[in-house]
Amino acid sequence: MKILAAMLLLGVAVCHAQGSSSVPKPPWVPGSKSSSTKAPEPDDTTFKVDVKLVNVFVTVTDEHGAPVGGLNKNNFQVLEDDKLQKISVFDKESELPLSIVLDIDTSLSTRRVLPLEVNSARRFAQAILRPVDGVSLYGFSEIVNQVVPFTSDLKTIDRGIDHLPLGAATALYDAIYLGAEALETREGRKVMVVITDGGDTVSKMDYQQAVRAAQISEAIVYSIIVVPIEASAGRDTGGEHALIQLSEDTGGKYFYATTLPQLDQAFRTISDELRTQYLLAYYPSQRIADSDFRRIEVKLAGINSGADYKTRHRTGYYTSKLH
């Protein structure tokens, strides 16, 4: 009994130490959750069936790309790995808290349009934030800086926007990874808005690691791709395609913007979609799987045959966590 009590006390101490971490750090930074100096953890390599409630936020748009409201639970079917699931929770225009990571590229390649980006981001925060919501601001160049932790205080966000650190190179995938890590423990809806020209030059993380982190954190990623010169020889079309795929896989959307009106329109579209999302939640059917990734599909039912509606949602989820 004494040994058992000692082990329980040790477990409580370890949990307390782990819960005291603050700003998220990537695995290569000393002292991060996944650095080489971390304490030994139990072997979690065996895949386990995850039966907790799975949230799927769905955006429905018409043939013009406008959000569609007014649908009900019977208009949706959710499938996991091709197996129909029972919808346990249905909500329209969810009142769940909204956590938004704003990732703003401050590298040399975006310097000319940076004032437009930050002014548009400022107006977006003012339009979307409620007291229950939170925005965390990141600026990224060769270094990723969390300038503002999650807050709903607009003055704090404004000060952070005014003091974004500038740099030369671009660590885009590191910024996505860190933003996803910060979102992982947040409650409610999780959104990441990435404003960049799509280039990545110095990230420690690669694309696949960034995508997995975004999917595990359940982040909906919106990419605003700023391309000042359409035919620029230095344009990174590979990075653009990566952002497009990331947005599609997480249920978000991508935009191209070169002017302030286009940036403002992108942010208005994001605001409109976040106000008209549907929440579908279900307890997944248990099964033995050789992978911890589950594929999700949402179909519409009982819709007028003349309606050309499309759904966007995350394409799946991982039963494992980042750490």
Short mmCIF file of C-alpha atoms in Angstrom, two decimals, residues 3-301:
data_model
loop_
_atom_site.label_atom_id
_atom_site.label_comp_id
_atom_site.label_asym_id
_atom_site.label_seq_id
_atom_site.Cartn_x
_atom_site.Cartn_y
_atom_site.Cartn_z
CA ILE A 3 4.37 1.75 -2.62
CA LEU A 4 1.00 2.33 -4.34
CA ALA A 5 0.48 5.58 -2.44
CA ALA A 6 3.94 6.78 -3.41
CA MET A 7 3.26 6.01 -7.06
CA LEU A 8 -0.03 7.93 -6.97
CA LEU A 9 1.69 10.96 -5.42
CA LEU A 10 4.39 10.80 -8.09
CA GLY A 11 1.72 10.68 -10.83
CA VAL A 12 -0.01 13.76 -9.45
CA ALA A 13 3.31 15.65 -9.34
CA VAL A 14 4.09 14.74 -12.94
CA CYS A 15 0.63 15.82 -14.15
CA HIS A 16 1.01 19.13 -12.30
CA ALA A 17 4.38 19.74 -13.92
CA GLN A 18 3.04 18.99 -17.38
CA GLY A 19 0.06 21.30 -16.91
CA SER A 20 2.30 24.28 -16.07
CA SER A 21 3.71 24.76 -19.59
CA SER A 22 2.98 28.04 -21.32
CA VAL A 23 3.88 29.09 -24.86
CA PRO A 24 3.99 26.04 -27.17
CA LYS A 25 7.34 25.15 -28.67
CA PRO A 26 8.28 22.89 -31.60
CA PRO A 27 10.02 19.59 -30.87
CA TRP A 28 13.49 20.85 -31.78
CA VAL A 29 13.43 23.60 -29.10
CA PRO A 30 15.02 22.57 -25.75
CA GLY A 31 12.37 22.27 -23.07
CA SER A 32 9.53 21.61 -25.51
CA LYS A 33 7.00 18.87 -24.81
CA SER A 34 8.56 16.60 -27.40
CA SER A 35 12.25 17.50 -27.06
CA SER A 36 14.88 14.88 -26.37
CA THR A 37 15.06 15.90 -22.70
CA LYS A 38 11.46 15.06 -21.88
CA ALA A 39 10.67 12.53 -19.21
CA PRO A 40 10.06 8.94 -20.30
CA GLU A 41 6.43 8.25 -21.19
CA PRO A 42 4.45 5.01 -21.44
CA ASP A 43 4.63 3.26 -24.78
CA ASP A 44 1.57 4.48 -26.73
CA THR A 45 2.54 3.05 -30.10
CA THR A 46 -0.34 0.56 -30.06
CA PHE A 47 -3.35 1.98 -31.86
CA LYS A 48 -6.45 2.09 -29.70
CA VAL A 49 -10.12 2.51 -30.56
CA ASP A 50 -11.23 6.04 -29.69
CA VAL A 51 -14.91 6.21 -28.76
CA LYS A 52 -15.11 9.80 -27.55
CA LEU A 53 -17.46 12.26 -29.22
CA VAL A 54 -16.18 13.38 -32.62
CA ASN A 55 -17.05 16.93 -33.67
CA VAL A 56 -17.44 17.73 -37.35
CA PHE A 57 -18.03 21.35 -38.32
CA VAL A 58 -19.66 21.57 -41.72
CA THR A 59 -19.98 24.53 -44.09
CA VAL A 60 -22.67 24.23 -46.76
CA THR A 61 -22.51 26.56 -49.76
CA ASP A 62 -24.75 27.14 -52.78
CA GLU A 63 -23.76 27.36 -56.44
CA HIS A 64 -22.49 30.90 -55.87
CA GLY A 65 -20.33 29.91 -52.92
CA ALA A 66 -22.59 31.62 -50.38
CA PRO A 67 -23.18 29.87 -47.02
CA VAL A 68 -26.49 28.01 -46.73
CA GLY A 69 -28.44 28.21 -43.49
CA GLY A 70 -31.72 26.71 -42.38
CA LEU A 71 -30.84 23.03 -42.76
CA ASN A 72 -31.76 20.51 -40.07
CA LYS A 73 -30.35 17.30 -38.66
CA ASN A 74 -32.24 15.14 -41.17
CA ASN A 75 -30.46 16.89 -44.03
CA PHE A 76 -27.11 15.37 -43.03
CA GLN A 77 -25.54 11.93 -43.04
CA VAL A 78 -22.12 11.28 -41.49
CA LEU A 79 -19.96 8.34 -42.50
CA GLU A 80 -16.73 7.20 -40.90
CA ASP A 81 -14.66 4.89 -43.07
CA ASP A 82 -17.78 4.37 -45.23
CA LYS A 83 -19.90 3.32 -42.23
CA LEU A 84 -22.99 5.40 -41.43
CA GLN A 85 -22.87 6.99 -37.98
CA LYS A 86 -25.62 8.18 -35.67
CA ILE A 87 -25.59 11.95 -35.20
CA SER A 88 -25.75 12.51 -31.45
CA VAL A 89 -25.40 16.31 -31.45
CA PHE A 90 -26.67 18.79 -34.02
CA ASP A 91 -26.32 22.53 -33.76
CA LYS A 92 -26.72 25.46 -36.15
CA GLU A 93 -24.65 28.64 -35.99
CA SER A 94 -22.84 27.15 -33.03
CA GLU A 95 -22.47 29.26 -29.91
CA LEU A 96 -19.38 27.27 -28.94
CA PRO A 97 -16.34 29.42 -28.10
CA LEU A 98 -14.19 30.26 -31.08
CA SER A 99 -10.38 30.07 -30.89
CA ILE A 100 -8.55 31.67 -33.80
CA VAL A 101 -4.83 31.56 -34.55
CA LEU A 102 -3.76 34.37 -36.87
CA ASP A 103 -0.49 33.38 -38.59
CA ILE A 104 0.95 36.41 -40.39
CA ASP A 105 3.99 36.10 -42.67
CA THR A 106 6.42 38.92 -41.85
CA SER A 107 9.29 37.75 -44.07
CA LEU A 108 11.01 39.94 -46.63
CA SER A 109 8.93 38.59 -49.54
CA THR A 110 5.69 39.97 -48.03
CA ARG A 111 7.08 43.27 -46.77
CA ARG A 112 5.36 45.42 -49.41
CA VAL A 113 1.86 44.13 -48.60
CA LEU A 114 2.32 43.64 -44.84
CA PRO A 115 0.53 46.91 -43.92
CA LEU A 116 -2.50 45.75 -45.93
CA GLU A 117 -2.44 42.33 -44.26
CA VAL A 118 -2.34 43.63 -40.71
CA ASN A 119 -5.00 46.30 -41.27
CA SER A 120 -7.36 43.71 -42.72
CA ALA A 121 -6.59 41.25 -39.90
CA ARG A 122 -7.31 43.98 -37.36
CA ARG A 123 -10.76 44.62 -38.84
CA PHE A 124 -11.45 40.88 -38.92
CA ALA A 125 -10.73 40.55 -35.20
CA GLN A 126 -12.98 43.50 -34.42
CA ALA A 127 -15.83 42.01 -36.44
CA ILE A 128 -15.70 38.38 -35.28
CA LEU A 129 -14.66 38.40 -31.62
CA ARG A 130 -17.09 37.85 -28.75
CA PRO A 131 -16.18 37.80 -25.04
CA VAL A 132 -16.14 33.97 -25.07
CA ASP A 133 -13.76 33.84 -28.04
CA GLY A 134 -10.01 34.20 -28.24
CA VAL A 135 -7.41 35.22 -30.83
CA SER A 136 -3.74 34.29 -30.67
CA LEU A 137 -1.45 36.26 -32.97
CA TYR A 138 1.69 34.77 -34.52
CA GLY A 139 4.23 36.50 -36.70
CA PHE A 140 6.60 34.28 -38.64
CA SER A 141 9.72 34.82 -40.69
CA GLU A 142 12.79 32.66 -39.99
CA ILE A 143 11.50 32.55 -36.40
CA VAL A 144 7.93 31.94 -35.24
CA ASN A 145 6.80 34.34 -32.53
CA GLN A 146 3.59 34.07 -30.52
CA VAL A 147 3.08 37.81 -30.19
CA VAL A 148 -0.29 37.60 -28.39
CA PRO A 149 -1.60 34.57 -26.44
CA PHE A 150 -5.31 33.81 -26.71
CA THR A 151 -7.36 36.83 -25.70
CA SER A 152 -10.62 38.58 -26.58
CA ASP A 153 -9.21 42.00 -25.67
CA LEU A 154 -9.07 44.03 -28.88
CA LYS A 155 -6.58 46.56 -27.48
CA THR A 156 -4.12 43.77 -26.71
CA ILE A 157 -4.57 42.35 -30.20
CA ASP A 158 -4.09 45.79 -31.76
CA ARG A 159 -0.85 46.33 -29.83
CA GLY A 160 0.39 42.93 -30.95
CA ILE A 161 -0.40 43.68 -34.60
CA ASP A 162 1.53 46.94 -34.30
CA HIS A 163 4.60 45.11 -32.95
CA LEU A 164 4.94 42.13 -35.27
CA PRO A 165 8.66 41.27 -35.56
CA LEU A 166 10.07 41.41 -39.08
CA GLY A 167 12.49 38.97 -40.66
CA ALA A 168 13.95 37.72 -43.92
CA ALA A 169 13.23 34.00 -44.45
CA THR A 170 9.98 32.04 -44.02
CA ALA A 171 9.20 29.21 -41.58
CA LEU A 172 5.64 28.59 -42.78
CA TYR A 173 5.28 24.93 -41.75
CA ASP A 174 6.74 25.66 -38.32
CA ALA A 175 4.12 28.40 -37.88
CA ILE A 176 1.30 26.01 -38.81
CA TYR A 177 2.64 23.35 -36.44
CA LEU A 178 2.96 25.78 -33.52
CA GLY A 179 -0.47 27.28 -34.15
CA ALA A 180 -2.01 23.81 -34.24
CA GLU A 181 -0.25 22.87 -31.01
CA ALA A 182 -1.67 25.95 -29.31
CA LEU A 183 -5.18 25.09 -30.55
CA GLU A 184 -5.06 21.43 -29.51
CA THR A 185 -6.08 22.02 -25.88
CA ARG A 186 -8.65 24.74 -26.61
CA GLU A 187 -12.37 24.02 -26.26
CA GLY A 188 -14.98 24.69 -28.93
CA ARG A 189 -14.33 25.63 -32.54
CA LYS A 190 -10.73 26.01 -33.66
CA VAL A 191 -9.65 28.08 -36.63
CA MET A 192 -6.30 28.99 -38.13
CA VAL A 193 -5.98 31.85 -40.63
CA VAL A 194 -2.64 31.86 -42.46
CA ILE A 195 -1.66 34.99 -44.41
CA THR A 196 1.41 34.35 -46.58
CA ASP A 197 2.77 34.22 -50.11
CA GLY A 198 3.07 30.45 -49.77
CA GLY A 199 6.84 30.15 -49.61
CA ASP A 200 8.73 28.10 -47.03
CA THR A 201 12.50 28.37 -46.81
CA VAL A 202 13.72 27.47 -43.31
CA SER A 203 11.15 25.32 -41.49
CA LYS A 204 12.32 22.45 -39.31
CA MET A 205 8.93 20.81 -39.81
CA ASP A 206 7.88 19.52 -43.21
CA TYR A 207 4.48 19.72 -44.87
CA GLN A 208 3.28 16.31 -43.68
CA GLN A 209 4.08 17.14 -40.06
CA ALA A 210 2.26 20.46 -40.33
CA VAL A 211 -0.80 18.80 -41.88
CA ARG A 212 -0.93 16.09 -39.24
CA ALA A 213 -0.67 18.68 -36.45
CA ALA A 214 -3.52 20.70 -37.95
CA GLN A 215 -5.73 17.62 -38.29
CA ILE A 216 -4.99 16.36 -34.78
CA SER A 217 -5.82 19.76 -33.29
CA GLU A 218 -9.13 19.81 -35.25
CA ALA A 219 -8.22 23.19 -36.73
CA ILE A 220 -10.14 24.58 -39.68
CA VAL A 221 -7.46 26.23 -41.80
CA TYR A 222 -8.16 29.25 -44.00
CA SER A 223 -5.27 30.28 -46.26
CA ILE A 224 -5.01 33.79 -47.65
CA ILE A 225 -2.31 33.61 -50.32
CA VAL A 226 -0.83 36.98 -51.15
CA VAL A 227 0.80 37.06 -54.59
CA PRO A 228 1.79 40.66 -55.43
CA ILE A 229 3.23 39.73 -58.85
CA GLU A 230 1.26 37.03 -60.66
CA ALA A 231 4.12 35.89 -62.89
CA SER A 232 6.96 36.46 -60.43
CA ALA A 233 9.96 34.23 -61.08
CA GLY A 234 10.32 33.68 -57.34
CA ARG A 235 6.73 32.63 -56.81
CA ASP A 236 6.43 29.39 -54.83
CA THR A 237 3.55 27.58 -56.53
CA GLY A 238 4.40 24.40 -54.63
CA GLY A 239 3.83 26.19 -51.35
CA GLU A 240 0.58 27.62 -52.68
CA HIS A 241 -0.68 24.15 -53.63
CA ALA A 242 0.31 22.85 -50.19
CA LEU A 243 -1.79 25.55 -48.51
CA ILE A 244 -4.72 24.85 -50.81
CA GLN A 245 -4.61 21.13 -49.97
CA LEU A 246 -4.27 21.86 -46.24
CA SER A 247 -7.32 24.12 -46.32
CA GLU A 248 -9.38 21.54 -48.20
CA ASP A 249 -8.39 18.68 -45.89
CA THR A 250 -9.38 20.61 -42.76
CA GLY A 251 -12.71 21.95 -44.03
CA GLY A 252 -11.43 25.48 -44.59
CA LYS A 253 -10.94 27.50 -47.73
CA TYR A 254 -8.19 29.30 -49.63
CA PHE A 255 -8.18 32.77 -51.14
CA TYR A 256 -5.88 34.72 -53.43
CA ALA A 257 -5.51 38.39 -52.55
CA THR A 258 -3.31 41.19 -53.86
CA THR A 259 -5.23 44.28 -52.73
CA LEU A 260 -6.86 45.54 -49.54
CA PRO A 261 -10.42 45.05 -50.89
CA GLN A 262 -9.57 41.43 -51.75
CA LEU A 263 -8.11 40.86 -48.27
CA ASP A 264 -11.18 42.40 -46.66
CA GLN A 265 -13.46 40.24 -48.79
CA ALA A 266 -11.56 37.09 -47.78
CA PHE A 267 -11.95 37.93 -44.10
CA ARG A 268 -15.67 38.74 -44.59
CA THR A 269 -16.18 35.35 -46.21
CA ILE A 270 -14.44 33.63 -43.31
CA SER A 271 -16.62 35.56 -40.82
CA ASP A 272 -19.81 34.62 -42.68
CA GLU A 273 -18.88 30.96 -42.78
CA LEU A 274 -18.00 30.82 -39.09
CA ARG A 275 -21.44 32.25 -38.28
CA THR A 276 -23.32 29.69 -40.38
CA GLN A 277 -21.48 26.45 -39.66
CA TYR A 278 -23.28 23.29 -38.63
CA LEU A 279 -21.98 21.10 -35.83
CA LEU A 280 -22.47 17.36 -36.29
CA ALA A 281 -21.12 15.18 -33.49
CA TYR A 282 -21.18 11.41 -33.14
CA TYR A 283 -19.74 8.54 -31.13
CA PRO A 284 -17.79 6.46 -33.66
CA SER A 285 -18.54 2.80 -34.07
CA GLN A 286 -15.84 0.70 -32.47
CA ARG A 287 -13.55 -1.25 -34.71
CA ILE A 288 -10.05 -2.67 -34.75
CA ALA A 289 -7.91 -0.61 -37.10
CA ASP A 290 -4.34 -0.80 -38.35
CA SER A 291 -4.21 2.99 -38.59
CA ASP A 292 -5.13 5.77 -36.20
CA PHE A 293 -6.59 7.91 -39.00
CA ARG A 294 -10.36 7.77 -39.57
CA ARG A 295 -11.87 9.10 -42.77
CA ILE A 296 -15.00 11.29 -42.52
CA GLU A 297 -17.59 11.97 -45.21
CA VAL A 298 -20.68 14.16 -44.89
CA LYS A 299 -23.57 13.78 -47.33
CA LEU A 300 -26.68 15.89 -47.77
CA ALA A 301 -30.13 14.28 -47.76
#
